[in-house]
Coordinates of C-alpha atoms in Angstrom, one line a residue:
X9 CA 7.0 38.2 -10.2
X10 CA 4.7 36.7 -12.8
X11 CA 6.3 36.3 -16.1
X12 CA 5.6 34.2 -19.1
X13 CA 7.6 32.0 -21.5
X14 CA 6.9 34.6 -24.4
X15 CA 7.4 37.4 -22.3
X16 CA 9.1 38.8 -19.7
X17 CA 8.2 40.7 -17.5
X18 CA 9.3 53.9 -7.6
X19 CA 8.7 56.3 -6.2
X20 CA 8.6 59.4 -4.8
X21 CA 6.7 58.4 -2.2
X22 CA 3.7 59.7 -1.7
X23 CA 3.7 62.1 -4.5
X24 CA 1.3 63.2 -6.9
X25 CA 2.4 61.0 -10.7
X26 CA -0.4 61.9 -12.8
X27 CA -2.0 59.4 -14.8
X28 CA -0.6 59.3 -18.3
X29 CA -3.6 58.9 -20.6
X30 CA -3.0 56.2 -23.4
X31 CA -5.3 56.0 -26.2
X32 CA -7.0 52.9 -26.4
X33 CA -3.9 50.3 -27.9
X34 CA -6.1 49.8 -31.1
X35 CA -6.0 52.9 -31.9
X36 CA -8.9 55.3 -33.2
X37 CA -8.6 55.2 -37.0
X38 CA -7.7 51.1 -36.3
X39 CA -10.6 50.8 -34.3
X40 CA -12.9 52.4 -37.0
X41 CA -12.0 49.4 -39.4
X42 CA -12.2 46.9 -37.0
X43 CA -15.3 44.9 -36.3
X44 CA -18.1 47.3 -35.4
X45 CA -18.7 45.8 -32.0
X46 CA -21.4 48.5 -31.0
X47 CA -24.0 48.6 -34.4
X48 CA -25.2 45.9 -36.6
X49 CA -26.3 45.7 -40.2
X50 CA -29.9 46.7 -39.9
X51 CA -30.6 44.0 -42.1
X52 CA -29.4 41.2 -39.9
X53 CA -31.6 40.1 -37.3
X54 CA -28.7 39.6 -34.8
X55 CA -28.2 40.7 -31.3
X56 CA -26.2 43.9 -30.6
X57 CA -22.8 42.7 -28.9
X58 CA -21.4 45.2 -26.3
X59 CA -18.2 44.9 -25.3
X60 CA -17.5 43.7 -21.8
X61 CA -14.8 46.8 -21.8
X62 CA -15.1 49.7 -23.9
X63 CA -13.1 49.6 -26.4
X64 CA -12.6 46.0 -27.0
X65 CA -12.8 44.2 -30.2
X66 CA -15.1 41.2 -31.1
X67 CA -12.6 38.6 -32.4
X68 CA -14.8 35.7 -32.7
X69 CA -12.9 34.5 -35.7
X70 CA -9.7 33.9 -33.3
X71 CA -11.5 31.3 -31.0
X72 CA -10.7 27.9 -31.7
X73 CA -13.1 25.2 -33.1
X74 CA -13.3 23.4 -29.8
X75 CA -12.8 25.8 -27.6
X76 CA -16.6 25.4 -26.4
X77 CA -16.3 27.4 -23.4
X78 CA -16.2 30.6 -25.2
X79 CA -19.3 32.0 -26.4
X80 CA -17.5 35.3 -28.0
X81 CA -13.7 36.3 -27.6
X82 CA -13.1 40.3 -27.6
X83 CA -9.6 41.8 -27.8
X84 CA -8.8 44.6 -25.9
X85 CA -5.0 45.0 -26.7
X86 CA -3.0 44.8 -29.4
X87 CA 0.5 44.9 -30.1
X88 CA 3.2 44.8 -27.8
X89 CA 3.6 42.2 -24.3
X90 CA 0.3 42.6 -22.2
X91 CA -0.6 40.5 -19.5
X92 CA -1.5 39.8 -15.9
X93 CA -5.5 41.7 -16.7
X94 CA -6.8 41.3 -13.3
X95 CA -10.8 42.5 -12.8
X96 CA -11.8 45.8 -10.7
X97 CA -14.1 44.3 -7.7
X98 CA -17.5 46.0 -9.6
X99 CA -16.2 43.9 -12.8
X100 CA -15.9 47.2 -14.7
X101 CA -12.4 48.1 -15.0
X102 CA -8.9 46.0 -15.6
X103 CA -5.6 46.5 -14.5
X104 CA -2.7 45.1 -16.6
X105 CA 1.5 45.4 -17.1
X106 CA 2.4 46.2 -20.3
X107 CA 5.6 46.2 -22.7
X108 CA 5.8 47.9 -25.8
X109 CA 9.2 48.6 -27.7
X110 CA 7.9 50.7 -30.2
X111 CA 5.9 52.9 -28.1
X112 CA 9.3 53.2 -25.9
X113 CA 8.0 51.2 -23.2
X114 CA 10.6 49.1 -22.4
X115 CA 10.2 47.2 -19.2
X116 CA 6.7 46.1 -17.7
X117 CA 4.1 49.4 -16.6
X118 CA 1.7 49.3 -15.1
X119 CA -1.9 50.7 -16.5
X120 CA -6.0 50.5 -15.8
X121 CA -8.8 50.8 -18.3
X122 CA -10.8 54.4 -18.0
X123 CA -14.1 53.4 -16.4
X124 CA -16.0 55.4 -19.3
X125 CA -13.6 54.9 -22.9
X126 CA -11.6 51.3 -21.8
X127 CA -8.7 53.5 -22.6
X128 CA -5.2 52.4 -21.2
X129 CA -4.0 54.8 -18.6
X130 CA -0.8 54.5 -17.1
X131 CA -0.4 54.5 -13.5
X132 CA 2.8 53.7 -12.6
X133 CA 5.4 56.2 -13.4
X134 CA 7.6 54.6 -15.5
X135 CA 10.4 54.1 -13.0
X136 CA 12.1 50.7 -13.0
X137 CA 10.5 47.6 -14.1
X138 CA 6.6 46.8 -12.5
X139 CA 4.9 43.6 -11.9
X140 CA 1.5 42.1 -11.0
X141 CA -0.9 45.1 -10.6
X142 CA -4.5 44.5 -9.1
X143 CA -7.8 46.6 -7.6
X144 CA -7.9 47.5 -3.6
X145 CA -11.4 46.8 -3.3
X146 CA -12.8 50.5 -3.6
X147 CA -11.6 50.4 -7.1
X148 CA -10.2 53.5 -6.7
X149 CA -6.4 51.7 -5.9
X150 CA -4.1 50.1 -7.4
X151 CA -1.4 47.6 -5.7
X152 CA 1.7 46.6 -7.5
X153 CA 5.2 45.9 -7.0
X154 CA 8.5 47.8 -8.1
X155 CA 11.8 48.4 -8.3
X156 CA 11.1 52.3 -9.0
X157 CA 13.3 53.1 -5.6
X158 CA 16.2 51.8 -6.7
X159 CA 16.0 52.0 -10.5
X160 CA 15.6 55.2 -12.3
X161 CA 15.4 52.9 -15.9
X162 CA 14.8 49.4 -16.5
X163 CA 17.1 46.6 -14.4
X164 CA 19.6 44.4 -16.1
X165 CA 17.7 41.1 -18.0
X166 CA 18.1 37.3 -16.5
X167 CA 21.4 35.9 -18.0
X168 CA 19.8 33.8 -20.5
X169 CA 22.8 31.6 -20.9
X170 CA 21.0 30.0 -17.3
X171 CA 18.2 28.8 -19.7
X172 CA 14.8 30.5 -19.0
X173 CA 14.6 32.2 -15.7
X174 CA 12.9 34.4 -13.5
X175 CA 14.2 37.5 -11.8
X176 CA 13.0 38.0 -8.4
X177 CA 14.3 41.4 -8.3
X178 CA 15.4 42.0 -4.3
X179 CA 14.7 46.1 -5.0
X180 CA 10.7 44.8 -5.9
X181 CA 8.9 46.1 -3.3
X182 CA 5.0 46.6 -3.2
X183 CA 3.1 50.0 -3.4
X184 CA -0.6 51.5 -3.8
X185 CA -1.1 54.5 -6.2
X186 CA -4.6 56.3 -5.9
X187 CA -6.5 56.3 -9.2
X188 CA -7.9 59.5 -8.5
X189 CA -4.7 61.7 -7.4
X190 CA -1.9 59.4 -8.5
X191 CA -0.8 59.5 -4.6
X192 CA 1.6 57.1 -4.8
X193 CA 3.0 54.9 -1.6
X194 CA 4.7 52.3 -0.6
X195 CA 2.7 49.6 1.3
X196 CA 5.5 46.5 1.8
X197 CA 9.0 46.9 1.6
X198 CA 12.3 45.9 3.5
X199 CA 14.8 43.7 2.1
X200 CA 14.2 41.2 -0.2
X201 CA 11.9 40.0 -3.0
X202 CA 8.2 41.5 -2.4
X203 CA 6.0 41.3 -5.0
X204 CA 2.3 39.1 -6.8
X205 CA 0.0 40.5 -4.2
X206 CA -3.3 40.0 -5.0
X207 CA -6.5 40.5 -3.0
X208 CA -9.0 38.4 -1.4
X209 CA -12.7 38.7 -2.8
X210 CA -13.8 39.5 0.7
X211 CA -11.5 42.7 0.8
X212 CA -9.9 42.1 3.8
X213 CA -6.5 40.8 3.6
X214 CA -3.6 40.7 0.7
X215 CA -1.7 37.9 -0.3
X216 CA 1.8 38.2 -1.7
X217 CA 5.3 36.5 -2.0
X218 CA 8.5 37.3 -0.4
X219 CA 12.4 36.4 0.0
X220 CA 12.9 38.2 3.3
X221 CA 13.4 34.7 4.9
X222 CA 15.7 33.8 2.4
X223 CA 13.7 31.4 0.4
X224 CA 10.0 32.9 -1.8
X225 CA 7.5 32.0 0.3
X226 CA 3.5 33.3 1.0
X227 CA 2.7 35.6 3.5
X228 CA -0.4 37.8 3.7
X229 CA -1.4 41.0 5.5
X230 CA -4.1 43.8 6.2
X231 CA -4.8 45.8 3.6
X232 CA -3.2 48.7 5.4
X233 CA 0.0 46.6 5.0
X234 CA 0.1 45.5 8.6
X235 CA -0.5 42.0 10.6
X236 CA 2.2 40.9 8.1
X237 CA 1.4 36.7 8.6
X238 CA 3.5 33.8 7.3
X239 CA 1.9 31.1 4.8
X240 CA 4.1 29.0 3.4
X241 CA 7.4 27.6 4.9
X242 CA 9.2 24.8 2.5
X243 CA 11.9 24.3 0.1
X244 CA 11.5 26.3 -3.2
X245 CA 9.4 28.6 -4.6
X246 CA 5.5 29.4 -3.7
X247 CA 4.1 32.7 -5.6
X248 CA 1.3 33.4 -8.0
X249 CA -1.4 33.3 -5.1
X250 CA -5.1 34.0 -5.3
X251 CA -7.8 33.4 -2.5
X252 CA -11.2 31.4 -2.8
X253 CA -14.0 33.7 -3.5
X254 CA -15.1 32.5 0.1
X255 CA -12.2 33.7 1.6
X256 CA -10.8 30.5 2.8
X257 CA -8.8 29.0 0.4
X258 CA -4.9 29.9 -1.3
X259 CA -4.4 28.4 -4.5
X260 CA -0.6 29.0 -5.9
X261 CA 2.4 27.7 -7.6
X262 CA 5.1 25.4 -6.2
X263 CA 8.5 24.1 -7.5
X264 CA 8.1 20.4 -7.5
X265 CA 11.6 18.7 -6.9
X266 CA 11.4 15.0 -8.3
X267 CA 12.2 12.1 -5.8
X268 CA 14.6 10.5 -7.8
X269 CA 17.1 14.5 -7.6
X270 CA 15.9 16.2 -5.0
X271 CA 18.9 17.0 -3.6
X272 CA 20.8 18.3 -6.4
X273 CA 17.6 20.1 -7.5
X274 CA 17.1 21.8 -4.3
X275 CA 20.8 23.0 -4.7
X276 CA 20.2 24.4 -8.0
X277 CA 17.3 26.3 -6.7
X278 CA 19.9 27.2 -3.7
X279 CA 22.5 28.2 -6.4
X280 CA 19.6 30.1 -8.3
X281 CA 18.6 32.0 -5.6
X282 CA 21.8 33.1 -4.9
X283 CA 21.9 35.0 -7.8
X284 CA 18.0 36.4 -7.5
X285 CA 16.9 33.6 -10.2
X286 CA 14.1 30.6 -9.8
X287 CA 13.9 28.4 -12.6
X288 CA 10.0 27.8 -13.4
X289 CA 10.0 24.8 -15.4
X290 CA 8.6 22.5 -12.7
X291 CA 5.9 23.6 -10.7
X292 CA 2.3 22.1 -9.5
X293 CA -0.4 23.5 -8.2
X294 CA -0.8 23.7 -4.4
X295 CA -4.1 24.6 -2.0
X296 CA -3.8 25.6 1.3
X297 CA -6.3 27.5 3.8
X298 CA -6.1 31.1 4.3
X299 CA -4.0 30.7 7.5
X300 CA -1.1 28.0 5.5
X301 CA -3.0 25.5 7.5
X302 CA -3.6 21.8 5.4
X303 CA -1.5 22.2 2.4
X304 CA -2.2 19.7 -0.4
X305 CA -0.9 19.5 -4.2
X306 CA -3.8 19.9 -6.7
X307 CA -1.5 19.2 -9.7
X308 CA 0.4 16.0 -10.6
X309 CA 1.0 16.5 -13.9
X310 CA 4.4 17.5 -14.9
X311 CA 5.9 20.3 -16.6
X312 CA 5.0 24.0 -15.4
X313 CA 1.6 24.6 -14.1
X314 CA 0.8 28.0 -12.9
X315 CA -1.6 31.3 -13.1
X316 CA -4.2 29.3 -11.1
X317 CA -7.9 31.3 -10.0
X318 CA -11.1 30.2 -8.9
X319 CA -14.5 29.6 -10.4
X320 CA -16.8 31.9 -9.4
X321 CA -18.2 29.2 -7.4
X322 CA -15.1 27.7 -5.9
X323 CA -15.7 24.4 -7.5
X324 CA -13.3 24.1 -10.1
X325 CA -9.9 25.4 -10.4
X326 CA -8.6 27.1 -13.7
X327 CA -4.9 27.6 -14.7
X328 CA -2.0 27.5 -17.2
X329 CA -0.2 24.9 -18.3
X330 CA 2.1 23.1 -21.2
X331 CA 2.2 19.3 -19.6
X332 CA 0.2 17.9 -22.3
X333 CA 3.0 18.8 -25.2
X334 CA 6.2 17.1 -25.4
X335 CA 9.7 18.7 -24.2
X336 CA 9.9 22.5 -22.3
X337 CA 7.2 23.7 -24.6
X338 CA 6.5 27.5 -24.9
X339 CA 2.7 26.1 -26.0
X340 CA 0.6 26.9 -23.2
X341 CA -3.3 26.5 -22.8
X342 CA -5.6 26.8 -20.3
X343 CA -7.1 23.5 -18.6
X344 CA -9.6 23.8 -15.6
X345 CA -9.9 20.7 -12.5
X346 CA -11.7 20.2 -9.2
X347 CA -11.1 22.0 -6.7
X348 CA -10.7 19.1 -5.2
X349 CA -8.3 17.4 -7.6
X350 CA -9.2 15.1 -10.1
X351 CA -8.6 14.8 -14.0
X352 CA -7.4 17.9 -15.8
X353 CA -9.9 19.2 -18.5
X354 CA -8.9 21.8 -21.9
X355 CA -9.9 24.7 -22.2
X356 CA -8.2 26.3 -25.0
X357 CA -6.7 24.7 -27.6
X358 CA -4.5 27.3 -29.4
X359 CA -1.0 26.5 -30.9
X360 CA 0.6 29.4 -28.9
X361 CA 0.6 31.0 -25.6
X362 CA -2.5 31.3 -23.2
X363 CA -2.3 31.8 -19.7
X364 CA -3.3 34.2 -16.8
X365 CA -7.2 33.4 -16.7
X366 CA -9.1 35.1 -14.4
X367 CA -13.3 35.3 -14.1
X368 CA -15.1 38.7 -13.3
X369 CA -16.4 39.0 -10.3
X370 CA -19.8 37.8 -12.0
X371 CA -18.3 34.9 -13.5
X372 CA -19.5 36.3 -17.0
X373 CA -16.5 37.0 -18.6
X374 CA -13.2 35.5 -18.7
X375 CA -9.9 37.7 -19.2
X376 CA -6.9 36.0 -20.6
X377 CA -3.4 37.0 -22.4
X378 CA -2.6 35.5 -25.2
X379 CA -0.1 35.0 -28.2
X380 CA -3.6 34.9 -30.8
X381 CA -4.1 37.4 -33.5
X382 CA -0.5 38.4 -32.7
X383 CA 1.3 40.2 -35.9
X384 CA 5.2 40.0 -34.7
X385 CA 6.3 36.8 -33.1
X386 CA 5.8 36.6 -29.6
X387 CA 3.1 39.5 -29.1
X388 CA 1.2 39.2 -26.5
X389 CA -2.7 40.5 -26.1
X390 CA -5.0 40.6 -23.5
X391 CA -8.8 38.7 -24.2
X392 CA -11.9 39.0 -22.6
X393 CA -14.1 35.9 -23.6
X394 CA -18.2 35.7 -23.1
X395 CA -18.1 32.4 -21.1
X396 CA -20.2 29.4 -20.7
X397 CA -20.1 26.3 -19.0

């Protein structure tokens, strides 16, 4: 599961859910009074701006002053809890989860812009709660995980009287639904926690996380779901994988237990667990190659670190992270290091919630949630910025 601090976070298998069309979350009449991203005032000799999805709105007025790394911000979202926006492999489409109480959506769906309008559609079928959606590599898939099997509505909440916690939902398992017939089926299952499978950029193998040893570790697999392999094997929690665009590299989150309590930490985490929970206050970035092979911490900086991807060219790694503000702050903002390690750099410098970066597959554009231009506390929106270096 990958959840935020703002936010929080099936099947009949193998049968036909259509696609529930969604008109674009803007709206048509809100979209007509919005910034004109498609025209310009014939009397301006400015460049015509196209939107790197259809739909999206030109919000350059929501970047920061020194946030130098985006050349324009569009919003593609707006109102309600949307995150995880993870590119198509062409670069054209994005998949996303997506809460919205008003509109009656009340746990996490999952949904993928229309190719031709950027439109939301909605491809899971609105059983249970759904998690970290992302493109097979024809595009014309979608892998996810859910508890749709065993829940016909939403699951019970984390106890928040635990402080803030994750659910790792033991009903999550992971499925494919086909774009074109809404076929869905169910890919991994079995007991325990199986869910945040992404994709490598080569298209041959998935990475996800699972409990079925007891404790979330990484494991990848075929893309068929077989030649199930084993990544990660140590205390606490590894999730939130992605591969290298070369293949052979894993960067992901880790619980870091200090020295000075590791014991009683690691019996928290025990107690946690117990109860389907991990606490994600303390994490660091870890790399490992594609087979679990030399594991090393990228991250020593304290606090939760997380949402980690590669630059298109491997050099530099980009992730989320609230270590530079004092106490468990809920102010997150992107920073970007070497890939192999070094000093931490800013990216964005908004008093609020940014995480979940991600670069298209041409390294043009760089997706994004975030709690900007939000008008009810805690809204979350996804952003495609115009990057440069």
């Amino acid at each position: 599961m990958i959840s935020t601090p703002i936010i929080k976070g099936s099947f009949a298998l193998a049968a036909v859910a259509p696609l529930f069309a969604l008109t674009n979350s803007l709206g048509q009449e809100e979209a007509a009074t919005s910034t004109n991203v498609s025209a310009v005032d014939e009397t301006q000799s400015i460049p015509v701006l196209s939107p790197p999805i259809p739909g999206a709105v030109l919000s350059d007025h929501l970047i920061e002053g020194d946030e130098g790394n985006f050349a324009h911000l569009w919003m593609l979202t707006a109102s309600g809890e949307n995150a995880e926006a993870y590119w198509s492999f062409d670069g054209s489409r994005l998949s996303l989860q997506r809460r919205n109480l008003v509109a009656g959506i009340e746990c996490d769906r999952i949904y993928a812009t229309d190719p031709g309008t950027g439109a939301l559609r909605q491809v899971s079928d609105g059983r249970g709660v759904t998690t970290c959606a992302y493109f097979m590599p024809s595009g014309r898939e979608v892998i996810y995980a859910s508890t749709g099997a065993a829940h016909e509505t939403c699951p019970p909440p984390p106890d928040r009287s635990l402080g803030y916690v994750w659910q790792v939902y033991p009903e999550h398992d992971i499925y494919t639904t086909n774009l074109e017939t809404g076929v869905t089926s169910l890919l991994i299952g079995g007991p325990g926690y199986d869910a945040e499978a992404t994709v490598s950029p080569l298209g041959d193998r998935i990475v996800f996380t699972s409990t079925r040893t007891g404790d979330p570790e990484l494991y990848t697999c075929a893309l068929d779901g077989t030649d199930v392999v084993q990544i990660t094997d140590s205390p606490g929690y590894d999730g939130g994988a992605f591969f290298s665009h070369d293949g052979t590299k894993l960067i992901f989150r880790s619980t870091k237990f200090s020295a000075e309590n590791r014991e009683a930490e690691q019996a928290e985490f025990a107690q946690l667990m117990e109860m389907d929970l991990v606490r994600p206050s303390d994490m660091e970035l870890m790399v490992c190659d594609a087979d679990g092979s030399n594991r090393r911490q990228l991250t020593d900086l304290g606090r939760a670190n997380w949402a980690p991807f590669y630059y298109p060219d491997d050099s530099r790694v980009i992730f989320s992270s609230n270590h530079h503000v004092e106490g468990r702050s809920r102010n997150f903002d992107l920073f970007s290091i070497p890939a192999s390690g070094g000093e931490a750099r800013r990216v964005t410098t908004y008093d609020g919630f940014d995480s979940f970066p991600i670069f298209s597959p041409d390294g043009r554009w760089l997706a994004f949630s975030s709690n900007r231009g939000g008008t009810l506390p805690g809204e979350t929106n996804v952003f495609i910025a115009q990057w440069k270096d």
